[in-house]
PDB file of C-alpha atoms in Angstrom:
ATOM      1  CA  MET A   5      11.118 -14.355   7.986  1.00 49.00           C
ATOM      2  CA  GLU A   6      13.890 -12.318   6.401  1.00 51.00           C
ATOM      3  CA  GLN A   7      14.408  -8.595   7.114  1.00 92.00           C
ATOM      4  CA  MET A   8      12.903  -6.145   4.603  1.00 97.00           C
ATOM      5  CA  THR A   9      12.631  -2.382   4.979  1.00 98.00           C
ATOM      6  CA  LEU A  10      10.049   0.036   3.549  1.00 98.00           C
ATOM      7  CA  GLY A  11      10.281   3.820   3.459  1.00 98.00           C
ATOM      8  CA  SER A  12       9.316   6.907   1.511  1.00 98.00           C
ATOM      9  CA  PRO A  13      11.349   9.917   0.400  1.00 98.00           C
ATOM     10  CA  GLU A  14       8.209  11.975   1.104  1.00 97.00           C
ATOM     11  CA  PHE A  15       7.514  11.207   4.784  1.00 98.00           C
ATOM     12  CA  ALA A  16       9.209   9.534   7.736  1.00 98.00           C
ATOM     13  CA  ASP A  17       7.899   6.469   9.524  1.00 98.00           C
ATOM     14  CA  ASP A  18       5.206   7.663  11.965  1.00 98.00           C
ATOM     15  CA  GLY A  19       5.393  11.112  10.340  1.00 98.00           C
ATOM     16  CA  PRO A  20       2.708  13.113   8.545  1.00 98.00           C
ATOM     17  CA  ILE A  21       1.830  12.225   4.959  1.00 98.00           C
ATOM     18  CA  PRO A  22       2.012  15.370   2.790  1.00 98.00           C
ATOM     19  CA  ALA A  23      -1.384  16.794   1.778  1.00 97.00           C
ATOM     20  CA  ALA A  24      -0.390  16.286  -1.883  1.00 97.00           C
ATOM     21  CA  HIS A  25      -1.142  12.571  -1.336  1.00 97.00           C
ATOM     22  CA  SER A  26      -4.609  13.095   0.148  1.00 97.00           C
ATOM     23  CA  ARG A  27      -7.916  12.291  -1.486  1.00 96.00           C
ATOM     24  CA  ARG A  28      -8.756  15.996  -1.581  1.00 95.00           C
ATOM     25  CA  ALA A  29      -5.562  16.746  -3.558  1.00 96.00           C
ATOM     26  CA  GLY A  30      -6.243  14.142  -6.238  1.00 94.00           C
ATOM     27  CA  ASP A  31      -5.049  10.786  -4.897  1.00 95.00           C
ATOM     28  CA  ALA A  32      -1.376  10.930  -5.889  1.00 96.00           C
ATOM     29  CA  SER A  33       0.205   7.817  -4.394  1.00 97.00           C
ATOM     30  CA  PRO A  34       3.439   8.518  -2.517  1.00 98.00           C
ATOM     31  CA  ALA A  35       6.798   7.318  -3.748  1.00 98.00           C
ATOM     32  CA  LEU A  36       8.036   4.275  -1.844  1.00 98.00           C
ATOM     33  CA  ARG A  37      11.452   2.611  -1.553  1.00 98.00           C
ATOM     34  CA  TRP A  38      12.379  -0.773  -0.130  1.00 98.00           C
ATOM     35  CA  SER A  39      15.317  -3.090   0.375  1.00 97.00           C
ATOM     36  CA  GLY A  40      16.086  -6.552   1.691  1.00 97.00           C
ATOM     37  CA  VAL A  41      13.711  -8.483  -0.568  1.00 97.00           C
ATOM     38  CA  PRO A  42      14.431 -12.182  -0.045  1.00 96.00           C
ATOM     39  CA  ALA A  43      16.143 -13.864  -2.998  1.00 95.00           C
ATOM     40  CA  ALA A  44      13.424 -16.529  -3.034  1.00 96.00           C
ATOM     41  CA  ALA A  45      10.646 -13.958  -3.570  1.00 97.00           C
ATOM     42  CA  VAL A  46       8.969 -14.076  -6.975  1.00 97.00           C
ATOM     43  CA  GLU A  47       6.543 -11.180  -6.485  1.00 98.00           C
ATOM     44  CA  LEU A  48       5.787  -8.285  -4.155  1.00 98.00           C
ATOM     45  CA  ALA A  49       2.387  -7.050  -2.994  1.00 98.00           C
ATOM     46  CA  LEU A  50       1.439  -3.861  -1.158  1.00 98.00           C
ATOM     47  CA  THR A  51      -1.439  -2.651   0.989  1.00 98.00           C
ATOM     48  CA  CYS A  52      -2.239   0.661   2.653  1.00 98.00           C
ATOM     49  CA  GLU A  53      -4.875   0.590   5.374  1.00 98.00           C
ATOM     50  CA  ASP A  54      -6.315   3.058   7.895  1.00 98.00           C
ATOM     51  CA  PRO A  55      -6.965   1.143  11.144  1.00 98.00           C
ATOM     52  CA  ASP A  56      -8.426   4.305  12.727  1.00 98.00           C
ATOM     53  CA  ALA A  57     -11.367   4.720  10.324  1.00 97.00           C
ATOM     54  CA  PRO A  58     -14.726   5.151  12.099  1.00 95.00           C
ATOM     55  CA  GLY A  59     -16.230   2.018  10.518  1.00 94.00           C
ATOM     56  CA  GLY A  60     -13.178  -0.197  11.058  1.00 96.00           C
ATOM     57  CA  THR A  61     -10.050  -0.713   8.985  1.00 98.00           C
ATOM     58  CA  PHE A  62     -10.363   1.069   5.628  1.00 98.00           C
ATOM     59  CA  VAL A  63      -8.348  -0.130   2.617  1.00 98.00           C
ATOM     60  CA  HIS A  64      -6.762   2.747   0.674  1.00 98.00           C
ATOM     61  CA  TRP A  65      -4.470   0.875  -1.700  1.00 98.00           C
ATOM     62  CA  MET A  66      -3.643  -2.644  -2.857  1.00 98.00           C
ATOM     63  CA  LEU A  67      -1.126  -3.717  -5.472  1.00 98.00           C
ATOM     64  CA  ALA A  68      -0.031  -7.205  -6.511  1.00 98.00           C
ATOM     65  CA  GLY A  69       2.321  -8.585  -9.115  1.00 98.00           C
ATOM     66  CA  ILE A  70       5.008  -6.024  -8.317  1.00 98.00           C
ATOM     67  CA  PRO A  71       8.187  -7.345  -9.975  1.00 97.00           C
ATOM     68  CA  ARG A  72      10.600  -8.557  -7.289  1.00 95.00           C
ATOM     69  CA  ASP A  73      13.512  -6.711  -8.902  1.00 94.00           C
ATOM     70  CA  LEU A  74      11.958  -3.276  -8.350  1.00 96.00           C
ATOM     71  CA  ASP A  75      13.307  -1.343  -5.367  1.00 96.00           C
ATOM     72  CA  GLY A  76      10.440   1.110  -5.161  1.00 97.00           C
ATOM     73  CA  LEU A  77       7.491   2.842  -6.771  1.00 97.00           C
ATOM     74  CA  ALA A  78       7.310   6.366  -8.140  1.00 95.00           C
ATOM     75  CA  THR A  79       4.554   8.827  -7.259  1.00 93.00           C
ATOM     76  CA  ARG A  80       1.370   7.996  -9.197  1.00 91.00           C
ATOM     77  CA  VAL A  81       2.780   4.625 -10.257  1.00 85.00           C
ATOM     78  CA  GLU A  82       1.138   3.263 -13.424  1.00 81.00           C
ATOM     79  CA  ASP A  83       2.982   0.092 -14.405  1.00 89.00           C
ATOM     80  CA  PRO A  84       1.013  -2.350 -16.594  1.00 90.00           C
ATOM     81  CA  ARG A  85       2.789  -5.293 -14.915  1.00 93.00           C
ATOM     82  CA  ILE A  86       1.273  -4.355 -11.550  1.00 97.00           C
ATOM     83  CA  ALA A  87      -2.283  -5.442 -10.692  1.00 97.00           C
ATOM     84  CA  ARG A  88      -4.371  -2.802  -8.926  1.00 97.00           C
ATOM     85  CA  GLY A  89      -6.953  -3.790  -6.335  1.00 98.00           C
ATOM     86  CA  ARG A  90     -10.252  -2.084  -5.593  1.00 98.00           C
ATOM     87  CA  ASN A  91      -9.950   0.170  -2.525  1.00 98.00           C
ATOM     88  CA  ASP A  92     -12.774   0.845  -0.060  1.00 98.00           C
ATOM     89  CA  PHE A  93     -13.730   4.001  -1.972  1.00 97.00           C
ATOM     90  CA  GLY A  94     -14.646   1.582  -4.791  1.00 97.00           C
ATOM     91  CA  ASP A  95     -11.822   2.739  -7.070  1.00 96.00           C
ATOM     92  CA  LEU A  96      -8.929   0.843  -8.620  1.00 96.00           C
ATOM     93  CA  GLY A  97      -5.571   1.856  -7.217  1.00 94.00           C
ATOM     94  CA  TYR A  98      -4.673   4.450  -4.611  1.00 97.00           C
ATOM     95  CA  GLY A  99      -7.233   6.437  -2.632  1.00 97.00           C
ATOM     96  CA  GLY A 100      -5.576   9.055  -0.455  1.00 97.00           C
ATOM     97  CA  PRO A 101      -6.197   9.839   3.198  1.00 98.00           C
ATOM     98  CA  GLN A 102      -9.532  11.462   4.008  1.00 96.00           C
ATOM     99  CA  PRO A 103     -10.247  11.152   7.727  1.00 97.00           C
ATOM    100  CA  PRO A 104     -13.293  12.943   9.119  1.00 95.00           C
ATOM    101  CA  PRO A 105     -12.596  16.638   9.834  1.00 95.00           C
ATOM    102  CA  GLY A 106     -11.620  17.173  13.450  1.00 95.00           C
ATOM    103  CA  ASP A 107     -10.527  13.561  14.078  1.00 96.00           C
ATOM    104  CA  ALA A 108      -7.178  12.981  15.694  1.00 97.00           C
ATOM    105  CA  PRO A 109      -4.588  12.047  13.056  1.00 98.00           C
ATOM    106  CA  HIS A 110      -5.311   8.681  11.496  1.00 98.00           C
ATOM    107  CA  ARG A 111      -2.564   6.132  10.852  1.00 98.00           C
ATOM    108  CA  TYR A 112      -2.016   4.849   7.318  1.00 98.00           C
ATOM    109  CA  VAL A 113      -0.108   1.573   7.405  1.00 98.00           C
ATOM    110  CA  PHE A 114       1.717   0.622   4.208  1.00 98.00           C
ATOM    111  CA  THR A 115       2.703  -3.066   4.212  1.00 98.00           C
ATOM    112  CA  LEU A 116       4.983  -4.649   1.623  1.00 98.00           C
ATOM    113  CA  TYR A 117       4.839  -8.429   1.209  1.00 98.00           C
ATOM    114  CA  ALA A 118       7.471 -10.628  -0.454  1.00 97.00           C
ATOM    115  CA  LEU A 119       5.721 -13.674  -1.930  1.00 98.00           C
ATOM    116  CA  ARG A 120       6.534 -17.144  -3.158  1.00 96.00           C
ATOM    117  CA  PRO A 121       4.686 -18.452  -5.152  1.00 96.00           C
ATOM    118  CA  PRO A 122       2.991 -15.595  -7.063  1.00 96.00           C
ATOM    119  CA  SER A 123      -0.337 -14.237  -5.825  1.00 97.00           C
ATOM    120  CA  GLY A 124      -2.185 -14.891  -9.081  1.00 97.00           C
ATOM    121  CA  LEU A 125      -4.147 -11.652  -8.614  1.00 98.00           C
ATOM    122  CA  THR A 126      -5.268  -9.517 -11.556  1.00 97.00           C
ATOM    123  CA  SER A 127      -6.543  -5.928 -11.569  1.00 97.00           C
ATOM    124  CA  GLY A 128      -9.884  -5.486  -9.875  1.00 98.00           C
ATOM    125  CA  PHE A 129      -9.172  -7.816  -6.969  1.00 98.00           C
ATOM    126  CA  THR A 130     -10.791  -7.190  -3.573  1.00 98.00           C
ATOM    127  CA  SER A 131      -9.346  -7.134  -0.064  1.00 97.00           C
ATOM    128  CA  ALA A 132     -10.800 -10.634   0.489  1.00 98.00           C
ATOM    129  CA  ASP A 133      -8.977 -11.788  -2.667  1.00 98.00           C
ATOM    130  CA  MET A 134      -5.751 -10.257  -1.322  1.00 98.00           C
ATOM    131  CA  ARG A 135      -6.067 -11.947   2.067  1.00 97.00           C
ATOM    132  CA  ALA A 136      -6.680 -15.318   0.399  1.00 98.00           C
ATOM    133  CA  ALA A 137      -3.778 -14.824  -2.027  1.00 97.00           C
ATOM    134  CA  LEU A 138      -1.327 -14.035   0.802  1.00 97.00           C
ATOM    135  CA  LYS A 139      -2.068 -17.172   2.835  1.00 97.00           C
ATOM    136  CA  GLY A 140       0.962 -19.413   2.975  1.00 96.00           C
ATOM    137  CA  LYS A 141       2.942 -17.320   0.468  1.00 97.00           C
ATOM    138  CA  VAL A 142       4.523 -14.547   2.583  1.00 97.00           C
ATOM    139  CA  LEU A 143       8.299 -14.815   2.950  1.00 96.00           C
ATOM    140  CA  ALA A 144       8.817 -11.389   4.538  1.00 96.00           C
ATOM    141  CA  THR A 145       6.987  -8.144   5.298  1.00 97.00           C
ATOM    142  CA  ALA A 146       7.929  -4.525   5.929  1.00 98.00           C
ATOM    143  CA  THR A 147       5.742  -1.666   7.127  1.00 98.00           C
ATOM    144  CA  LEU A 148       5.732   2.117   6.959  1.00 98.00           C
ATOM    145  CA  THR A 149       3.193   4.176   8.876  1.00 98.00           C
ATOM    146  CA  GLY A 150       2.186   7.714   7.998  1.00 98.00           C
ATOM    147  CA  THR A 151      -0.346   9.968   9.697  1.00 98.00           C
ATOM    148  CA  TYR A 152      -2.887  12.405   8.336  1.00 98.00           C
ATOM    149  CA  ALA A 153      -5.535  14.742   9.766  1.00 97.00           C
ATOM    150  CA  ARG A 154      -7.668  17.501   8.308  1.00 92.00           C
TER     151      ARG A 154
END
């Protein structure tokens, strides 16, 4: 796999996610930036998952069909070319951190996937759809981890 990087101008890797991006503050997705997308990639996909959730890994965000020529996403991204998946809150798009009060900080793992061929996903897809769509198509990945507690 080729080397890709993923970061955010709003928090450092393994650093705290600002409260402005929490569920309580209105679910504003953080801005993200990336580089090193393989030339052979035709599409990018993104997930954000909390592996520390009490009931097991909780999906907070899934996007597919991200144009390969983009080098990032703005806060509260709303691009009609990008398919939004259904998160584990039951909503389309981003659902911010909301760990149980008093828990140790949870980790929120953002993963960017470079794909060839395209995923074929359309808005409303599920995490099972995403897993199936990624099989055999991932050229490269990059991760960014943020933490959050309340």
